[in-house]
Amino acid sequence: MIVILLIAGALIFAISMIFIRPGVKKLVWVFIGLILSVGSVVVLTLNYNTFLGMKEVSKTQTYPLTSSVHGQHVLSYQQLGTKNERVYFYATNPLQQKLAKTDPSTGSVKIKHNSKMNQVKITRVTRVYRSEEMKLLFSNGVPNHQFVSQNYEFRLMSGWKLKQVTTQGKKG
């Protein structure tokens, strides 16, 4: 919709500059076209840069955590580059064959020890439009439910350890 307002403003500005005779009527139409065009560009730029009209919504889910290595109390990880960049492998079901993994490029990982039970809490943050009017105005620019980040919090009981692995994929 904002693009339609931008095009309409540009057309009003151009048509009034070309076809309307000089006078107050011409100044009013030129001013309306200019305000629509410049205002649309400013609002469109604010939407792309600061996500004008959107708010962040987080959804948290908690799952039971089982060991990523059969028969041991271990949460395994693979080192990527620096000491802060790790991919953690986890399972939420003891019968799960393929392990789930974290993505260090999209969020953060926290590990808490001495919990009452083993859990993984996953918080997914997305951007949604504040209202239907904002959605109507900007729906062609930024999609609704745009992914922002996904954060993981592992809560481990005492006795569980972190173990570095070189390759991972199946539970074993």
PDB file of C-alpha atoms in Angstrom:
ATOM      1  CA  MET A   1       0.000   0.000   0.000  1.00  0.00           C
ATOM      2  CA  ILE A   2       2.843   2.401   0.779  1.00  0.00           C
ATOM      3  CA  VAL A   3       4.237   1.811  -2.713  1.00  0.00           C
ATOM      4  CA  ILE A   4       0.849   2.705  -4.193  1.00  0.00           C
ATOM      5  CA  LEU A   5       0.876   5.949  -2.174  1.00  0.00           C
ATOM      6  CA  LEU A   6       4.393   6.667  -3.446  1.00  0.00           C
ATOM      7  CA  ILE A   7       3.353   6.148  -7.077  1.00  0.00           C
ATOM      8  CA  ALA A   8       0.182   8.197  -6.577  1.00  0.00           C
ATOM      9  CA  GLY A   9       2.174  11.042  -5.052  1.00  0.00           C
ATOM     10  CA  ALA A  10       4.671  11.006  -7.902  1.00  0.00           C
ATOM     11  CA  LEU A  11       1.866  11.003 -10.480  1.00  0.00           C
ATOM     12  CA  ILE A  12      -0.013  13.858  -8.744  1.00  0.00           C
ATOM     13  CA  PHE A  13       3.212  15.858  -8.557  1.00  0.00           C
ATOM     14  CA  ALA A  14       4.125  15.266 -12.227  1.00  0.00           C
ATOM     15  CA  ILE A  15       0.632  15.846 -13.623  1.00  0.00           C
ATOM     16  CA  SER A  16       0.133  19.017 -11.595  1.00  0.00           C
ATOM     17  CA  MET A  17       3.523  20.391 -12.668  1.00  0.00           C
ATOM     18  CA  ILE A  18       2.815  19.707 -16.348  1.00  0.00           C
ATOM     19  CA  PHE A  19      -0.906  20.231 -16.922  1.00  0.00           C
ATOM     20  CA  ILE A  20      -2.239  22.681 -14.315  1.00  0.00           C
ATOM     21  CA  ARG A  21      -1.885  26.400 -15.055  1.00  0.00           C
ATOM     22  CA  PRO A  22       0.130  28.508 -12.578  1.00  0.00           C
ATOM     23  CA  GLY A  23      -1.777  29.647  -9.523  1.00  0.00           C
ATOM     24  CA  VAL A  24      -2.931  28.580  -6.075  1.00  0.00           C
ATOM     25  CA  LYS A  25      -4.585  25.408  -7.390  1.00  0.00           C
ATOM     26  CA  LYS A  26      -1.284  24.286  -8.941  1.00  0.00           C
ATOM     27  CA  LEU A  27       0.661  24.987  -5.728  1.00  0.00           C
ATOM     28  CA  VAL A  28      -1.808  22.964  -3.646  1.00  0.00           C
ATOM     29  CA  TRP A  29      -1.645  19.921  -5.963  1.00  0.00           C
ATOM     30  CA  VAL A  30       2.162  20.112  -6.262  1.00  0.00           C
ATOM     31  CA  PHE A  31       2.424  20.298  -2.482  1.00  0.00           C
ATOM     32  CA  ILE A  32       0.066  17.303  -2.018  1.00  0.00           C
ATOM     33  CA  GLY A  33       2.031  15.229  -4.531  1.00  0.00           C
ATOM     34  CA  LEU A  34       5.347  16.196  -2.965  1.00  0.00           C
ATOM     35  CA  ILE A  35       4.169  15.402   0.573  1.00  0.00           C
ATOM     36  CA  LEU A  36       2.806  12.000  -0.521  1.00  0.00           C
ATOM     37  CA  SER A  37       6.006  11.109  -2.385  1.00  0.00           C
ATOM     38  CA  VAL A  38       8.521  12.260   0.220  1.00  0.00           C
ATOM     39  CA  GLY A  39       6.418  10.985   3.133  1.00  0.00           C
ATOM     40  CA  SER A  40       6.085   7.547   1.525  1.00  0.00           C
ATOM     41  CA  VAL A  41       9.842   7.303   0.929  1.00  0.00           C
ATOM     42  CA  VAL A  42      10.597   8.332   4.527  1.00  0.00           C
ATOM     43  CA  VAL A  43       8.082   5.887   6.021  1.00  0.00           C
ATOM     44  CA  LEU A  44       9.256   3.083   3.702  1.00  0.00           C
ATOM     45  CA  THR A  45      12.887   3.704   4.697  1.00  0.00           C
ATOM     46  CA  LEU A  46      11.969   3.695   8.396  1.00  0.00           C
ATOM     47  CA  ASN A  47      10.150   0.397   7.910  1.00  0.00           C
ATOM     48  CA  TYR A  48      13.182  -1.243   6.310  1.00  0.00           C
ATOM     49  CA  ASN A  49      15.701   0.127   8.824  1.00  0.00           C
ATOM     50  CA  THR A  50      13.860   0.255  12.161  1.00  0.00           C
ATOM     51  CA  PHE A  51      10.917  -2.073  11.460  1.00  0.00           C
ATOM     52  CA  LEU A  52       8.363   0.695  11.881  1.00  0.00           C
ATOM     53  CA  GLY A  53       4.947  -0.755  12.644  1.00  0.00           C
ATOM     54  CA  MET A  54       6.330  -4.050  13.941  1.00  0.00           C
ATOM     55  CA  LYS A  55       6.877  -5.539  17.374  1.00  0.00           C
ATOM     56  CA  GLU A  56       8.948  -8.473  18.565  1.00  0.00           C
ATOM     57  CA  VAL A  57       7.090 -11.511  19.878  1.00  0.00           C
ATOM     58  CA  SER A  58       8.792 -14.388  21.661  1.00  0.00           C
ATOM     59  CA  LYS A  59       7.503 -17.922  21.981  1.00  0.00           C
ATOM     60  CA  THR A  60       9.093 -20.225  24.553  1.00  0.00           C
ATOM     61  CA  GLN A  61       8.839 -24.005  24.563  1.00  0.00           C
ATOM     62  CA  THR A  62      10.375 -26.354  27.119  1.00  0.00           C
ATOM     63  CA  TYR A  63      11.283 -29.950  26.287  1.00  0.00           C
ATOM     64  CA  PRO A  64      12.744 -32.761  28.395  1.00  0.00           C
ATOM     65  CA  LEU A  65      16.405 -33.351  27.628  1.00  0.00           C
ATOM     66  CA  THR A  66      17.988 -36.769  27.197  1.00  0.00           C
ATOM     67  CA  SER A  67      21.653 -37.564  26.829  1.00  0.00           C
ATOM     68  CA  SER A  68      23.168 -37.183  23.375  1.00  0.00           C
ATOM     69  CA  VAL A  69      25.451 -40.176  24.090  1.00  0.00           C
ATOM     70  CA  HIS A  70      23.713 -43.444  24.970  1.00  0.00           C
ATOM     71  CA  GLY A  71      24.413 -44.631  28.505  1.00  0.00           C
ATOM     72  CA  GLN A  72      26.171 -41.457  29.645  1.00  0.00           C
ATOM     73  CA  HIS A  73      25.003 -38.182  31.152  1.00  0.00           C
ATOM     74  CA  VAL A  74      26.484 -35.953  28.471  1.00  0.00           C
ATOM     75  CA  LEU A  75      25.544 -32.902  26.450  1.00  0.00           C
ATOM     76  CA  SER A  76      27.843 -32.950  23.434  1.00  0.00           C
ATOM     77  CA  TYR A  77      29.044 -30.008  21.376  1.00  0.00           C
ATOM     78  CA  GLN A  78      31.293 -29.293  18.416  1.00  0.00           C
ATOM     79  CA  GLN A  79      33.710 -26.366  18.487  1.00  0.00           C
ATOM     80  CA  LEU A  80      33.464 -24.101  15.440  1.00  0.00           C
ATOM     81  CA  GLY A  81      36.038 -21.348  15.583  1.00  0.00           C
ATOM     82  CA  THR A  82      36.399 -19.274  18.663  1.00  0.00           C
ATOM     83  CA  LYS A  83      35.646 -20.628  22.117  1.00  0.00           C
ATOM     84  CA  ASN A  84      32.192 -18.995  22.086  1.00  0.00           C
ATOM     85  CA  GLU A  85      31.032 -20.565  18.824  1.00  0.00           C
ATOM     86  CA  ARG A  86      29.734 -24.041  19.517  1.00  0.00           C
ATOM     87  CA  VAL A  87      27.053 -26.263  18.060  1.00  0.00           C
ATOM     88  CA  TYR A  88      25.297 -28.262  20.783  1.00  0.00           C
ATOM     89  CA  PHE A  89      23.683 -31.602  19.952  1.00  0.00           C
ATOM     90  CA  TYR A  90      20.681 -32.660  21.999  1.00  0.00           C
ATOM     91  CA  ALA A  91      17.754 -35.066  22.040  1.00  0.00           C
ATOM     92  CA  THR A  92      14.323 -34.481  23.498  1.00  0.00           C
ATOM     93  CA  ASN A  93      13.230 -38.104  23.269  1.00  0.00           C
ATOM     94  CA  PRO A  94      15.275 -41.194  24.275  1.00  0.00           C
ATOM     95  CA  LEU A  95      14.147 -42.961  21.077  1.00  0.00           C
ATOM     96  CA  GLN A  96      15.205 -40.080  18.840  1.00  0.00           C
ATOM     97  CA  GLN A  97      17.765 -41.295  16.267  1.00  0.00           C
ATOM     98  CA  LYS A  98      18.925 -38.020  14.746  1.00  0.00           C
ATOM     99  CA  LEU A  99      20.041 -35.349  17.198  1.00  0.00           C
ATOM    100  CA  ALA A 100      18.792 -31.786  17.057  1.00  0.00           C
ATOM    101  CA  LYS A 101      21.418 -29.042  17.052  1.00  0.00           C
ATOM    102  CA  THR A 102      21.739 -25.389  17.916  1.00  0.00           C
ATOM    103  CA  ASP A 103      22.691 -22.704  15.412  1.00  0.00           C
ATOM    104  CA  PRO A 104      25.230 -20.196  16.812  1.00  0.00           C
ATOM    105  CA  SER A 105      24.587 -17.705  13.995  1.00  0.00           C
ATOM    106  CA  THR A 106      20.942 -17.135  14.957  1.00  0.00           C
ATOM    107  CA  GLY A 107      21.027 -16.907  18.740  1.00  0.00           C
ATOM    108  CA  SER A 108      22.692 -17.733  22.019  1.00  0.00           C
ATOM    109  CA  VAL A 109      23.123 -20.767  24.257  1.00  0.00           C
ATOM    110  CA  LYS A 110      23.082 -20.761  28.060  1.00  0.00           C
ATOM    111  CA  ILE A 111      23.908 -23.765  30.198  1.00  0.00           C
ATOM    112  CA  LYS A 112      22.726 -23.982  33.802  1.00  0.00           C
ATOM    113  CA  HIS A 113      23.880 -26.777  36.108  1.00  0.00           C
ATOM    114  CA  ASN A 114      22.280 -28.175  39.282  1.00  0.00           C
ATOM    115  CA  SER A 115      18.757 -28.123  37.939  1.00  0.00           C
ATOM    116  CA  LYS A 116      15.971 -30.359  39.273  1.00  0.00           C
ATOM    117  CA  MET A 117      15.463 -31.979  35.873  1.00  0.00           C
ATOM    118  CA  ASN A 118      17.109 -32.000  32.462  1.00  0.00           C
ATOM    119  CA  GLN A 119      15.402 -29.592  30.110  1.00  0.00           C
ATOM    120  CA  VAL A 120      16.016 -27.502  27.058  1.00  0.00           C
ATOM    121  CA  LYS A 121      14.112 -24.221  26.838  1.00  0.00           C
ATOM    122  CA  ILE A 122      13.927 -22.805  23.317  1.00  0.00           C
ATOM    123  CA  THR A 123      12.857 -19.186  22.856  1.00  0.00           C
ATOM    124  CA  ARG A 124      12.085 -18.111  19.281  1.00  0.00           C
ATOM    125  CA  VAL A 125      11.752 -14.374  18.605  1.00  0.00           C
ATOM    126  CA  THR A 126       9.902 -13.092  15.527  1.00  0.00           C
ATOM    127  CA  ARG A 127       8.656  -9.709  14.324  1.00  0.00           C
ATOM    128  CA  VAL A 128       4.954  -9.238  13.657  1.00  0.00           C
ATOM    129  CA  TYR A 129       2.917  -6.230  12.589  1.00  0.00           C
ATOM    130  CA  ARG A 130       1.414  -4.182  15.435  1.00  0.00           C
ATOM    131  CA  SER A 131      -1.994  -3.950  13.776  1.00  0.00           C
ATOM    132  CA  GLU A 132      -3.899  -4.825  10.618  1.00  0.00           C
ATOM    133  CA  GLU A 133      -3.435  -1.260   9.390  1.00  0.00           C
ATOM    134  CA  MET A 134       0.355  -1.563   9.609  1.00  0.00           C
ATOM    135  CA  LYS A 135       0.176  -4.929   7.881  1.00  0.00           C
ATOM    136  CA  LEU A 136      -1.906  -3.412   5.091  1.00  0.00           C
ATOM    137  CA  LEU A 137       0.458  -0.456   4.764  1.00  0.00           C
ATOM    138  CA  PHE A 138       3.758  -2.401   4.735  1.00  0.00           C
ATOM    139  CA  SER A 139       2.817  -5.932   3.666  1.00  0.00           C
ATOM    140  CA  ASN A 140       4.800  -5.698   0.430  1.00  0.00           C
ATOM    141  CA  GLY A 141       8.008  -4.668   2.230  1.00  0.00           C
ATOM    142  CA  VAL A 142       8.799  -6.816   5.254  1.00  0.00           C
ATOM    143  CA  PRO A 143       7.061 -10.186   5.757  1.00  0.00           C
ATOM    144  CA  ASN A 144       4.968 -10.904   8.840  1.00  0.00           C
ATOM    145  CA  HIS A 145       6.481 -13.352  11.368  1.00  0.00           C
ATOM    146  CA  GLN A 146      10.018 -12.433  10.321  1.00  0.00           C
ATOM    147  CA  PHE A 147      12.594 -14.532  12.204  1.00  0.00           C
ATOM    148  CA  VAL A 148      14.891 -12.581  14.573  1.00  0.00           C
ATOM    149  CA  SER A 149      16.641 -15.104  16.828  1.00  0.00           C
ATOM    150  CA  GLN A 150      16.371 -18.428  18.596  1.00  0.00           C
ATOM    151  CA  ASN A 151      17.905 -18.821  22.057  1.00  0.00           C
ATOM    152  CA  TYR A 152      18.567 -22.059  23.907  1.00  0.00           C
ATOM    153  CA  GLU A 153      18.830 -22.638  27.640  1.00  0.00           C
ATOM    154  CA  PHE A 154      20.014 -26.075  28.734  1.00  0.00           C
ATOM    155  CA  ARG A 155      19.214 -26.983  32.339  1.00  0.00           C
ATOM    156  CA  LEU A 156      21.336 -29.927  33.455  1.00  0.00           C
ATOM    157  CA  MET A 157      21.140 -31.969  36.639  1.00  0.00           C
ATOM    158  CA  SER A 158      24.301 -32.423  38.653  1.00  0.00           C
ATOM    159  CA  GLY A 159      26.469 -35.208  37.262  1.00  0.00           C
ATOM    160  CA  TRP A 160      25.958 -34.166  33.649  1.00  0.00           C
ATOM    161  CA  LYS A 161      29.007 -33.095  31.671  1.00  0.00           C
ATOM    162  CA  LEU A 162      29.767 -31.263  28.461  1.00  0.00           C
ATOM    163  CA  LYS A 163      31.709 -33.312  25.938  1.00  0.00           C
ATOM    164  CA  GLN A 164      33.406 -32.056  22.787  1.00  0.00           C
ATOM    165  CA  VAL A 165      32.994 -34.230  19.709  1.00  0.00           C
ATOM    166  CA  THR A 166      34.483 -33.986  16.240  1.00  0.00           C
ATOM    167  CA  THR A 167      31.514 -35.226  14.192  1.00  0.00           C
ATOM    168  CA  GLN A 168      27.928 -35.699  15.212  1.00  0.00           C
ATOM    169  CA  GLY A 169      24.690 -36.680  13.613  1.00  0.00           C
ATOM    170  CA  LYS A 170      23.245 -39.832  15.093  1.00  0.00           C
ATOM    171  CA  LYS A 171      22.667 -40.641  18.705  1.00  0.00           C
ATOM    172  CA  GLY A 172      25.183 -43.191  19.826  1.00  0.00           C
TER     173      GLY A 172
END
